Amino acid sequence: MCLEQYIIFTTYNNHVDVFSKIICMMFLYVHFSGARMVLLPRAPLASRCYSHSKVETDEEFDARWVTYFSKPDIDAWELKKGMNTLIGYDLVPEPKIVDSALRACRRLNDLASAIRILEAVKDKSGPHKDIYPYLIQELKPTLTELGISTPEELGMDKL
Amino acid sequence: MLHLKLGRVGCLLTRRAMVALTDSGARLSTHGHHEVSDQLDMSQPMYWDRLDTPLPDRPWKDVLDATDKSLKQKEKGPWSALSKEEKIALYRLKFNHTYPEMKRPSQEWKTVIGGMFIFFGITGLVVIWQSFYVYPPQPPTFGEDWQAKQVQRMLDMRINPIEGFSAKWDYEKKQWK
């Protein structure tokens, strides 16, 4: 319990200094040694509070993002904003979205960002190690066409 | 690397200051950034290394010398014409740490756990000192003789004779059951 709390605590507290961490850890330890589970009241099945708006399908989502990055005169700010927002979502972008973003980098003459995007989607896959190789496999034609090297080819995936 | 140089013990306040200073990459970033004072200029676009924000507001190295500028020119052409070193150089111009470098483990947990134990230890010392200098003498009722006489008295009074205390005493054989 203590270890999980520490991992969660430190992951989301990058800018908390060490001293506060020590003190807070001690409080957590004391608190959780005496904690008990509280059962939350459950809503009855018939009246769940879901929103009634239309849910976007995966295809619509993908198409929207591909269109966003395909803008011919996309500028650097839009690329940054798009990528940062996309990485903020709880998903790994489809190869076609990444392809569109890489082409946007090409239009902006920005190789560094292209490599950064590949690193970012690898990081998004988290523990699922098979997503990134699939992504690279799907993107191989584009990478060769545009001359983008993957971080692995440049030796930047190691410390 | 700073926290490895400073010792774990007693340097927490210095470390705190160090961490605060090195936290934003922007301050340590490019040469040529004219800081008005020691404070970070928050009105300018900032650089940061964050896993969830791959493309920060400005590049790592703003002020490019001649070689960098020529490399940037070359970047406008086909990227397959760039060598691996040039591609790495372009990356390093725009970004400070790679993702693996951002995610590298720090040894901070040792400091945190060590600090916790130090504080527990200090508390322990305080508790021991207390037991010698603060607590009044133990009441006589804690002594061995007193306890023995107390038990005998309770048995004589037949405390809880059915299911409790005296029920466990065998009055015939004068021993515990």
mmCIF file of C-alpha atoms in Angstrom:
data_model
loop_
_atom_site.group_PDB
_atom_site.id
_atom_site.type_symbol
_atom_site.label_atom_id
_atom_site.label_comp_id
_atom_site.label_asym_id
_atom_site.label_seq_id
_atom_site.Cartn_x
_atom_site.Cartn_y
_atom_site.Cartn_z
ATOM 1 C CA MET A 1 0.000 0.000 0.000
ATOM 2 C CA CYS A 2 2.763 2.356 0.983
ATOM 3 C CA LEU A 3 4.797 1.609 -2.148
ATOM 4 C CA GLU A 4 1.885 2.143 -4.521
ATOM 5 C CA GLN A 5 1.048 5.393 -2.836
ATOM 6 C CA TYR A 6 4.666 6.484 -3.159
ATOM 7 C CA ILE A 7 4.768 5.628 -6.867
ATOM 8 C CA ILE A 8 1.516 7.465 -7.567
ATOM 9 C CA PHE A 9 2.590 10.308 -5.320
ATOM 10 C CA THR A 10 5.941 10.821 -6.982
ATOM 11 C CA THR A 11 4.662 10.430 -10.547
ATOM 12 C CA TYR A 12 2.243 13.264 -10.256
ATOM 13 C CA ASN A 13 4.364 15.513 -8.109
ATOM 14 C CA ASN A 14 7.309 16.348 -10.311
ATOM 15 C CA HIS A 15 7.772 19.765 -8.858
ATOM 16 C CA VAL A 16 7.291 18.929 -5.180
ATOM 17 C CA ASP A 17 10.535 19.150 -3.319
ATOM 18 C CA VAL A 18 12.015 16.287 -1.377
ATOM 19 C CA PHE A 19 11.314 17.666 2.066
ATOM 20 C CA SER A 20 7.576 17.889 1.449
ATOM 21 C CA LYS A 21 7.653 14.397 0.019
ATOM 22 C CA ILE A 22 9.201 13.023 3.205
ATOM 23 C CA ILE A 23 6.649 14.701 5.429
ATOM 24 C CA CYS A 24 3.715 13.708 3.254
ATOM 25 C CA MET A 25 4.956 10.139 2.997
ATOM 26 C CA MET A 26 5.041 9.916 6.766
ATOM 27 C CA PHE A 27 1.474 11.182 7.025
ATOM 28 C CA LEU A 28 0.308 8.763 4.356
ATOM 29 C CA TYR A 29 1.978 5.887 6.161
ATOM 30 C CA VAL A 30 0.309 6.729 9.461
ATOM 31 C CA HIS A 31 -3.048 7.377 7.807
ATOM 32 C CA PHE A 32 -3.262 4.246 5.724
ATOM 33 C CA SER A 33 -2.191 1.919 8.470
ATOM 34 C CA GLY A 34 -5.546 2.620 10.076
ATOM 35 C CA ALA A 35 -7.747 3.163 7.008
ATOM 36 C CA ARG A 36 -10.832 1.154 6.280
ATOM 37 C CA MET A 37 -12.837 0.812 3.051
ATOM 38 C CA VAL A 38 -16.003 2.890 2.767
ATOM 39 C CA LEU A 39 -18.692 1.527 0.516
ATOM 40 C CA LEU A 40 -20.073 4.162 -1.846
ATOM 41 C CA PRO A 41 -23.831 4.252 -2.421
ATOM 42 C CA ARG A 42 -24.716 2.911 -5.846
ATOM 43 C CA ALA A 43 -27.189 4.675 -8.186
ATOM 44 C CA PRO A 44 -30.116 2.498 -9.264
ATOM 45 C CA LEU A 45 -29.667 1.028 -12.738
ATOM 46 C CA ALA A 46 -32.643 2.783 -14.339
ATOM 47 C CA SER A 47 -31.458 6.358 -13.789
ATOM 48 C CA ARG A 48 -27.735 6.613 -14.507
ATOM 49 C CA CYS A 49 -26.530 10.141 -15.059
ATOM 50 C CA TYR A 50 -24.965 9.813 -18.522
ATOM 51 C CA SER A 51 -24.937 12.749 -20.916
ATOM 52 C CA HIS A 52 -27.344 12.561 -23.845
ATOM 53 C CA SER A 53 -25.054 14.071 -26.466
ATOM 54 C CA LYS A 54 -23.982 12.108 -29.520
ATOM 55 C CA VAL A 55 -20.793 10.113 -29.001
ATOM 56 C CA GLU A 56 -18.148 10.504 -31.703
ATOM 57 C CA THR A 57 -17.124 7.240 -33.324
ATOM 58 C CA ASP A 58 -13.481 6.208 -33.622
ATOM 59 C CA GLU A 59 -13.546 6.781 -37.367
ATOM 60 C CA GLU A 60 -14.910 10.287 -36.939
ATOM 61 C CA PHE A 61 -12.241 11.035 -34.344
ATOM 62 C CA ASP A 62 -9.470 9.761 -36.612
ATOM 63 C CA ALA A 63 -10.826 11.622 -39.622
ATOM 64 C CA ARG A 64 -11.009 14.848 -37.659
ATOM 65 C CA TRP A 65 -7.402 14.617 -36.573
ATOM 66 C CA VAL A 66 -6.113 13.571 -39.984
ATOM 67 C CA THR A 67 -7.868 16.608 -41.455
ATOM 68 C CA TYR A 68 -6.371 18.825 -38.780
ATOM 69 C CA PHE A 69 -2.806 17.849 -39.569
ATOM 70 C CA SER A 70 -3.423 17.772 -43.330
ATOM 71 C CA LYS A 71 -3.973 21.501 -43.513
ATOM 72 C CA PRO A 72 -1.571 22.557 -46.301
ATOM 73 C CA ASP A 73 -0.478 25.809 -44.633
ATOM 74 C CA ILE A 74 -0.432 24.504 -41.076
ATOM 75 C CA ASP A 75 1.843 26.593 -38.881
ATOM 76 C CA ALA A 76 4.199 25.583 -36.122
ATOM 77 C CA TRP A 77 1.860 26.652 -33.353
ATOM 78 C CA GLU A 78 -0.991 24.553 -34.756
ATOM 79 C CA LEU A 79 1.281 21.548 -35.012
ATOM 80 C CA LYS A 80 2.408 21.981 -31.408
ATOM 81 C CA LYS A 81 -1.115 22.535 -30.135
ATOM 82 C CA GLY A 82 -2.440 19.577 -32.077
ATOM 83 C CA MET A 83 0.269 17.207 -30.905
ATOM 84 C CA ASN A 84 0.137 18.285 -27.291
ATOM 85 C CA THR A 85 -3.644 17.909 -27.242
ATOM 86 C CA LEU A 86 -3.510 14.538 -28.992
ATOM 87 C CA ILE A 87 -0.932 13.218 -26.557
ATOM 88 C CA GLY A 88 -3.127 14.444 -23.726
ATOM 89 C CA TYR A 89 -5.888 12.024 -24.735
ATOM 90 C CA ASP A 90 -6.136 8.582 -23.208
ATOM 91 C CA LEU A 91 -5.271 6.743 -26.406
ATOM 92 C CA VAL A 92 -2.440 5.970 -28.816
ATOM 93 C CA PRO A 93 -3.095 7.769 -32.126
ATOM 94 C CA GLU A 94 -3.810 5.663 -35.191
ATOM 95 C CA PRO A 95 -0.993 5.363 -37.726
ATOM 96 C CA LYS A 96 -2.885 7.557 -40.167
ATOM 97 C CA ILE A 97 -3.030 10.406 -37.683
ATOM 98 C CA VAL A 98 0.695 10.109 -36.938
ATOM 99 C CA ASP A 99 1.354 9.935 -40.681
ATOM 100 C CA SER A 100 -0.578 13.152 -41.186
ATOM 101 C CA ALA A 101 1.365 14.817 -38.361
ATOM 102 C CA LEU A 102 4.707 13.691 -39.785
ATOM 103 C CA ARG A 103 3.798 15.150 -43.150
ATOM 104 C CA ALA A 104 2.899 18.382 -41.391
ATOM 105 C CA CYS A 105 6.398 18.366 -39.881
ATOM 106 C CA ARG A 106 7.817 17.935 -43.365
ATOM 107 C CA ARG A 107 5.886 20.953 -44.607
ATOM 108 C CA LEU A 108 7.293 22.897 -41.667
ATOM 109 C CA ASN A 109 10.846 21.608 -42.309
ATOM 110 C CA ASP A 110 10.962 20.275 -38.756
ATOM 111 C CA LEU A 111 12.696 16.904 -38.493
ATOM 112 C CA ALA A 112 13.262 17.185 -34.740
ATOM 113 C CA SER A 113 9.527 17.398 -34.055
ATOM 114 C CA ALA A 114 8.905 14.398 -36.291
ATOM 115 C CA ILE A 115 11.293 12.296 -34.218
ATOM 116 C CA ARG A 116 9.774 13.715 -31.035
ATOM 117 C CA ILE A 117 6.301 12.646 -32.204
ATOM 118 C CA LEU A 118 7.528 9.081 -32.664
ATOM 119 C CA GLU A 119 9.011 9.115 -29.156
ATOM 120 C CA ALA A 120 5.774 10.502 -27.757
ATOM 121 C CA VAL A 121 3.538 7.817 -29.273
ATOM 122 C CA LYS A 122 5.936 5.160 -28.050
ATOM 123 C CA ASP A 123 5.625 6.605 -24.569
ATOM 124 C CA LYS A 124 1.827 6.705 -24.884
ATOM 125 C CA SER A 125 1.676 2.955 -25.409
ATOM 126 C CA GLY A 126 2.925 2.549 -21.888
ATOM 127 C CA PRO A 127 3.250 -1.101 -20.880
ATOM 128 C CA HIS A 128 1.829 -2.356 -24.190
ATOM 129 C CA LYS A 129 5.079 -3.026 -25.977
ATOM 130 C CA ASP A 130 3.496 -4.297 -29.181
ATOM 131 C CA ILE A 131 1.779 -1.048 -30.176
ATOM 132 C CA TYR A 132 4.878 0.914 -31.173
ATOM 133 C CA PRO A 133 6.378 -1.751 -33.481
ATOM 134 C CA TYR A 134 2.980 -1.995 -35.180
ATOM 135 C CA LEU A 135 2.891 1.775 -35.585
ATOM 136 C CA ILE A 136 6.393 1.856 -37.093
ATOM 137 C CA GLN A 137 5.500 -1.011 -39.398
ATOM 138 C CA GLU A 138 2.473 0.880 -40.666
ATOM 139 C CA LEU A 139 4.453 4.104 -41.007
ATOM 140 C CA LYS A 140 7.487 2.558 -42.714
ATOM 141 C CA PRO A 141 6.534 3.763 -46.215
ATOM 142 C CA THR A 142 6.068 7.318 -44.975
ATOM 143 C CA LEU A 143 9.267 7.249 -42.937
ATOM 144 C CA THR A 144 11.273 6.101 -45.920
ATOM 145 C CA GLU A 145 9.556 8.566 -48.243
ATOM 146 C CA LEU A 146 10.205 11.540 -45.995
ATOM 147 C CA GLY A 147 13.603 10.343 -44.794
ATOM 148 C CA ILE A 148 12.636 10.337 -41.093
ATOM 149 C CA SER A 149 14.800 8.090 -38.937
ATOM 150 C CA THR A 150 13.215 6.457 -35.932
ATOM 151 C CA PRO A 151 14.733 7.144 -32.505
ATOM 152 C CA GLU A 152 15.969 3.538 -32.487
ATOM 153 C CA GLU A 153 17.873 4.022 -35.738
ATOM 154 C CA LEU A 154 19.540 7.101 -34.278
ATOM 155 C CA GLY A 155 20.371 5.321 -31.026
ATOM 156 C CA MET A 156 18.251 7.760 -29.057
ATOM 157 C CA ASP A 157 16.046 5.168 -27.433
ATOM 158 C CA LYS A 158 18.799 4.283 -24.985
ATOM 159 C CA LEU A 159 20.045 6.467 -22.188
ATOM 160 C CA MET B 1 23.132 14.702 -10.697
ATOM 161 C CA LEU B 2 23.084 17.445 -8.102
ATOM 162 C CA HIS B 3 21.381 15.393 -5.460
ATOM 163 C CA LEU B 4 24.024 12.715 -5.676
ATOM 164 C CA LYS B 5 26.737 15.167 -4.753
ATOM 165 C CA LEU B 6 24.982 16.460 -1.678
ATOM 166 C CA GLY B 7 24.749 14.089 1.222
ATOM 167 C CA ARG B 8 21.440 12.585 2.242
ATOM 168 C CA VAL B 9 21.679 13.771 5.753
ATOM 169 C CA GLY B 10 21.062 17.313 6.810
ATOM 170 C CA CYS B 11 21.206 18.874 3.350
ATOM 171 C CA LEU B 12 17.492 18.741 2.675
ATOM 172 C CA LEU B 13 17.086 22.493 2.728
ATOM 173 C CA THR B 14 19.907 23.043 0.258
ATOM 174 C CA ARG B 15 18.475 20.316 -1.947
ATOM 175 C CA ARG B 16 15.117 21.966 -1.852
ATOM 176 C CA ALA B 17 16.666 25.173 -3.169
ATOM 177 C CA MET B 18 18.612 23.259 -5.817
ATOM 178 C CA VAL B 19 15.544 21.391 -7.011
ATOM 179 C CA ALA B 20 13.599 24.629 -7.270
ATOM 180 C CA LEU B 21 16.325 26.179 -9.357
ATOM 181 C CA THR B 22 16.842 23.296 -11.738
ATOM 182 C CA ASP B 23 13.197 22.414 -12.110
ATOM 183 C CA SER B 24 12.431 24.530 -15.168
ATOM 184 C CA GLY B 25 14.743 23.691 -18.008
ATOM 185 C CA ALA B 26 14.345 27.170 -19.394
ATOM 186 C CA ARG B 27 16.619 28.777 -16.863
ATOM 187 C CA LEU B 28 19.491 26.457 -17.673
ATOM 188 C CA SER B 29 18.796 26.533 -21.366
ATOM 189 C CA THR B 30 20.356 28.435 -24.151
ATOM 190 C CA HIS B 31 23.150 30.890 -23.973
ATOM 191 C CA GLY B 32 22.080 34.275 -25.176
ATOM 192 C CA HIS B 33 18.842 34.461 -23.258
ATOM 193 C CA HIS B 34 19.016 37.773 -21.526
ATOM 194 C CA GLU B 35 17.455 37.398 -18.082
ATOM 195 C CA VAL B 36 16.350 40.640 -16.529
ATOM 196 C CA SER B 37 17.072 39.299 -13.098
ATOM 197 C CA ASP B 38 17.582 35.874 -11.573
ATOM 198 C CA GLN B 39 13.851 35.242 -11.948
ATOM 199 C CA LEU B 40 12.499 33.339 -14.908
ATOM 200 C CA ASP B 41 10.683 35.566 -17.398
ATOM 201 C CA MET B 42 7.273 33.932 -17.521
ATOM 202 C CA SER B 43 5.977 36.294 -20.181
ATOM 203 C CA GLN B 44 8.199 34.649 -22.798
ATOM 204 C CA PRO B 45 7.474 31.245 -24.355
ATOM 205 C CA MET B 46 9.120 28.621 -22.191
ATOM 206 C CA TYR B 47 10.823 25.348 -22.846
ATOM 207 C CA TRP B 48 10.056 22.287 -20.788
ATOM 208 C CA ASP B 49 10.668 18.557 -20.977
ATOM 209 C CA ARG B 50 7.365 16.844 -20.265
ATOM 210 C CA LEU B 51 6.220 13.400 -21.261
ATOM 211 C CA ASP B 52 2.684 14.627 -21.848
ATOM 212 C CA THR B 53 3.701 17.714 -23.843
ATOM 213 C CA PRO B 54 6.023 16.572 -26.622
ATOM 214 C CA LEU B 55 6.364 19.938 -28.358
ATOM 215 C CA PRO B 56 7.104 22.845 -25.994
ATOM 216 C CA ASP B 57 6.520 26.499 -26.799
ATOM 217 C CA ARG B 58 10.017 27.237 -27.914
ATOM 218 C CA PRO B 59 13.044 25.261 -29.050
ATOM 219 C CA TRP B 60 15.780 24.384 -26.606
ATOM 220 C CA LYS B 61 18.437 26.350 -28.412
ATOM 221 C CA ASP B 62 17.159 29.677 -29.660
ATOM 222 C CA VAL B 63 20.381 31.386 -30.502
ATOM 223 C CA LEU B 64 21.931 29.542 -33.412
ATOM 224 C CA ASP B 65 25.503 29.947 -34.510
ATOM 225 C CA ALA B 66 26.651 29.622 -38.113
ATOM 226 C CA THR B 67 26.908 25.800 -38.179
ATOM 227 C CA ASP B 68 23.443 25.467 -36.660
ATOM 228 C CA LYS B 69 21.996 27.893 -39.181
ATOM 229 C CA SER B 70 23.519 26.008 -42.098
ATOM 230 C CA LEU B 71 22.142 22.771 -40.669
ATOM 231 C CA LYS B 72 18.721 24.354 -40.454
ATOM 232 C CA GLN B 73 19.043 25.350 -44.096
ATOM 233 C CA LYS B 74 19.887 21.768 -44.997
ATOM 234 C CA GLU B 75 16.798 20.681 -43.091
ATOM 235 C CA LYS B 76 14.660 22.466 -45.655
ATOM 236 C CA GLY B 77 15.813 19.999 -48.288
ATOM 237 C CA PRO B 78 15.176 16.235 -48.406
ATOM 238 C CA TRP B 79 15.779 14.659 -45.011
ATOM 239 C CA SER B 80 17.258 11.530 -46.520
ATOM 240 C CA ALA B 81 20.242 13.706 -47.422
ATOM 241 C CA LEU B 82 20.995 14.265 -43.753
ATOM 242 C CA SER B 83 23.408 11.971 -41.963
ATOM 243 C CA LYS B 84 22.533 10.338 -38.637
ATOM 244 C CA GLU B 85 24.723 12.779 -36.727
ATOM 245 C CA GLU B 86 23.033 15.719 -38.420
ATOM 246 C CA LYS B 87 19.609 14.373 -37.536
ATOM 247 C CA ILE B 88 20.684 13.910 -33.928
ATOM 248 C CA ALA B 89 22.136 17.431 -33.937
ATOM 249 C CA LEU B 90 18.840 18.837 -35.249
ATOM 250 C CA TYR B 91 16.974 17.008 -32.505
ATOM 251 C CA ARG B 92 19.351 18.310 -29.841
ATOM 252 C CA LEU B 93 18.928 21.856 -31.149
ATOM 253 C CA LYS B 94 15.208 21.672 -30.612
ATOM 254 C CA PHE B 95 15.015 19.507 -27.521
ATOM 255 C CA ASN B 96 17.041 19.079 -24.360
ATOM 256 C CA HIS B 97 16.234 15.571 -23.144
ATOM 257 C CA THR B 98 14.985 12.623 -25.136
ATOM 258 C CA TYR B 99 12.073 10.639 -23.737
ATOM 259 C CA PRO B 100 14.307 7.949 -22.217
ATOM 260 C CA GLU B 101 16.395 10.700 -20.615
ATOM 261 C CA MET B 102 13.248 12.295 -19.198
ATOM 262 C CA LYS B 103 12.147 8.973 -17.814
ATOM 263 C CA ARG B 104 15.470 8.014 -16.307
ATOM 264 C CA PRO B 105 15.102 6.844 -12.733
ATOM 265 C CA SER B 106 16.352 9.136 -10.029
ATOM 266 C CA GLN B 107 17.752 8.007 -6.726
ATOM 267 C CA GLU B 108 15.406 10.305 -4.879
ATOM 268 C CA TRP B 109 13.475 7.523 -3.220
ATOM 269 C CA LYS B 110 16.499 6.680 -1.139
ATOM 270 C CA THR B 111 16.590 10.227 0.172
ATOM 271 C CA VAL B 112 12.890 10.182 0.933
ATOM 272 C CA ILE B 113 12.947 6.854 2.782
ATOM 273 C CA GLY B 114 16.181 7.778 4.515
ATOM 274 C CA GLY B 115 14.738 11.090 5.587
ATOM 275 C CA MET B 116 11.645 9.342 6.928
ATOM 276 C CA PHE B 117 13.746 6.996 9.021
ATOM 277 C CA ILE B 118 15.864 9.868 10.295
ATOM 278 C CA PHE B 119 12.769 11.620 11.509
ATOM 279 C CA PHE B 120 11.456 8.423 13.059
ATOM 280 C CA GLY B 121 14.810 8.057 14.772
ATOM 281 C CA ILE B 122 14.786 11.599 16.111
ATOM 282 C CA THR B 123 11.275 11.003 17.392
ATOM 283 C CA GLY B 124 12.487 7.831 19.024
ATOM 284 C CA LEU B 125 15.267 9.719 20.760
ATOM 285 C CA VAL B 126 12.791 12.318 21.954
ATOM 286 C CA VAL B 127 10.557 9.554 23.314
ATOM 287 C CA ILE B 128 13.458 7.950 25.183
ATOM 288 C CA TRP B 129 14.529 11.286 26.650
ATOM 289 C CA GLN B 130 10.932 11.836 27.690
ATOM 290 C CA SER B 131 10.755 8.571 29.542
ATOM 291 C CA PHE B 132 13.751 9.637 31.643
ATOM 292 C CA TYR B 133 13.092 13.326 32.184
ATOM 293 C CA VAL B 134 9.390 13.999 31.681
ATOM 294 C CA TYR B 135 7.300 11.096 32.871
ATOM 295 C CA PRO B 136 6.558 10.990 36.595
ATOM 296 C CA PRO B 137 7.647 7.828 38.493
ATOM 297 C CA GLN B 138 5.547 4.733 37.799
ATOM 298 C CA PRO B 139 2.723 4.196 40.266
ATOM 299 C CA PRO B 140 3.276 1.432 42.841
ATOM 300 C CA THR B 141 0.411 -0.542 41.355
ATOM 301 C CA PHE B 142 2.724 -1.691 38.552
ATOM 302 C CA GLY B 143 5.112 -3.558 40.802
ATOM 303 C CA GLU B 144 5.360 -7.368 40.883
ATOM 304 C CA ASP B 145 4.368 -7.709 44.556
ATOM 305 C CA TRP B 146 1.432 -5.375 44.230
ATOM 306 C CA GLN B 147 0.186 -7.240 41.129
ATOM 307 C CA ALA B 148 0.409 -10.581 42.909
ATOM 308 C CA LYS B 149 -1.471 -9.248 45.935
ATOM 309 C CA GLN B 150 -4.048 -7.699 43.572
ATOM 310 C CA VAL B 151 -4.688 -11.026 41.854
ATOM 311 C CA GLN B 152 -5.048 -12.756 45.211
ATOM 312 C CA ARG B 153 -7.523 -10.101 46.357
ATOM 313 C CA MET B 154 -9.559 -10.495 43.152
ATOM 314 C CA LEU B 155 -9.721 -14.248 43.636
ATOM 315 C CA ASP B 156 -10.756 -13.766 47.265
ATOM 316 C CA MET B 157 -13.538 -11.435 46.119
ATOM 317 C CA ARG B 158 -14.606 -14.065 43.529
ATOM 318 C CA ILE B 159 -14.414 -11.586 40.628
ATOM 319 C CA ASN B 160 -16.451 -12.983 37.664
ATOM 320 C CA PRO B 161 -16.730 -16.475 39.196
ATOM 321 C CA ILE B 162 -18.979 -17.993 36.505
ATOM 322 C CA GLU B 163 -17.362 -17.241 33.160
ATOM 323 C CA GLY B 164 -14.563 -14.749 33.846
ATOM 324 C CA PHE B 165 -11.576 -14.274 36.083
ATOM 325 C CA SER B 166 -12.233 -16.498 39.111
ATOM 326 C CA ALA B 167 -13.854 -19.152 36.974
ATOM 327 C CA LYS B 168 -10.418 -19.907 35.613
ATOM 328 C CA TRP B 169 -8.954 -20.491 39.112
ATOM 329 C CA ASP B 170 -9.248 -23.907 40.655
ATOM 330 C CA TYR B 171 -9.983 -23.154 44.310
ATOM 331 C CA GLU B 172 -9.483 -26.810 45.353
ATOM 332 C CA LYS B 173 -6.045 -27.285 43.913
ATOM 333 C CA LYS B 174 -5.069 -23.608 44.364
ATOM 334 C CA GLN B 175 -3.864 -23.192 40.751
ATOM 335 C CA TRP B 176 -5.031 -21.921 37.404
ATOM 336 C CA LYS B 177 -7.208 -24.335 35.474
#
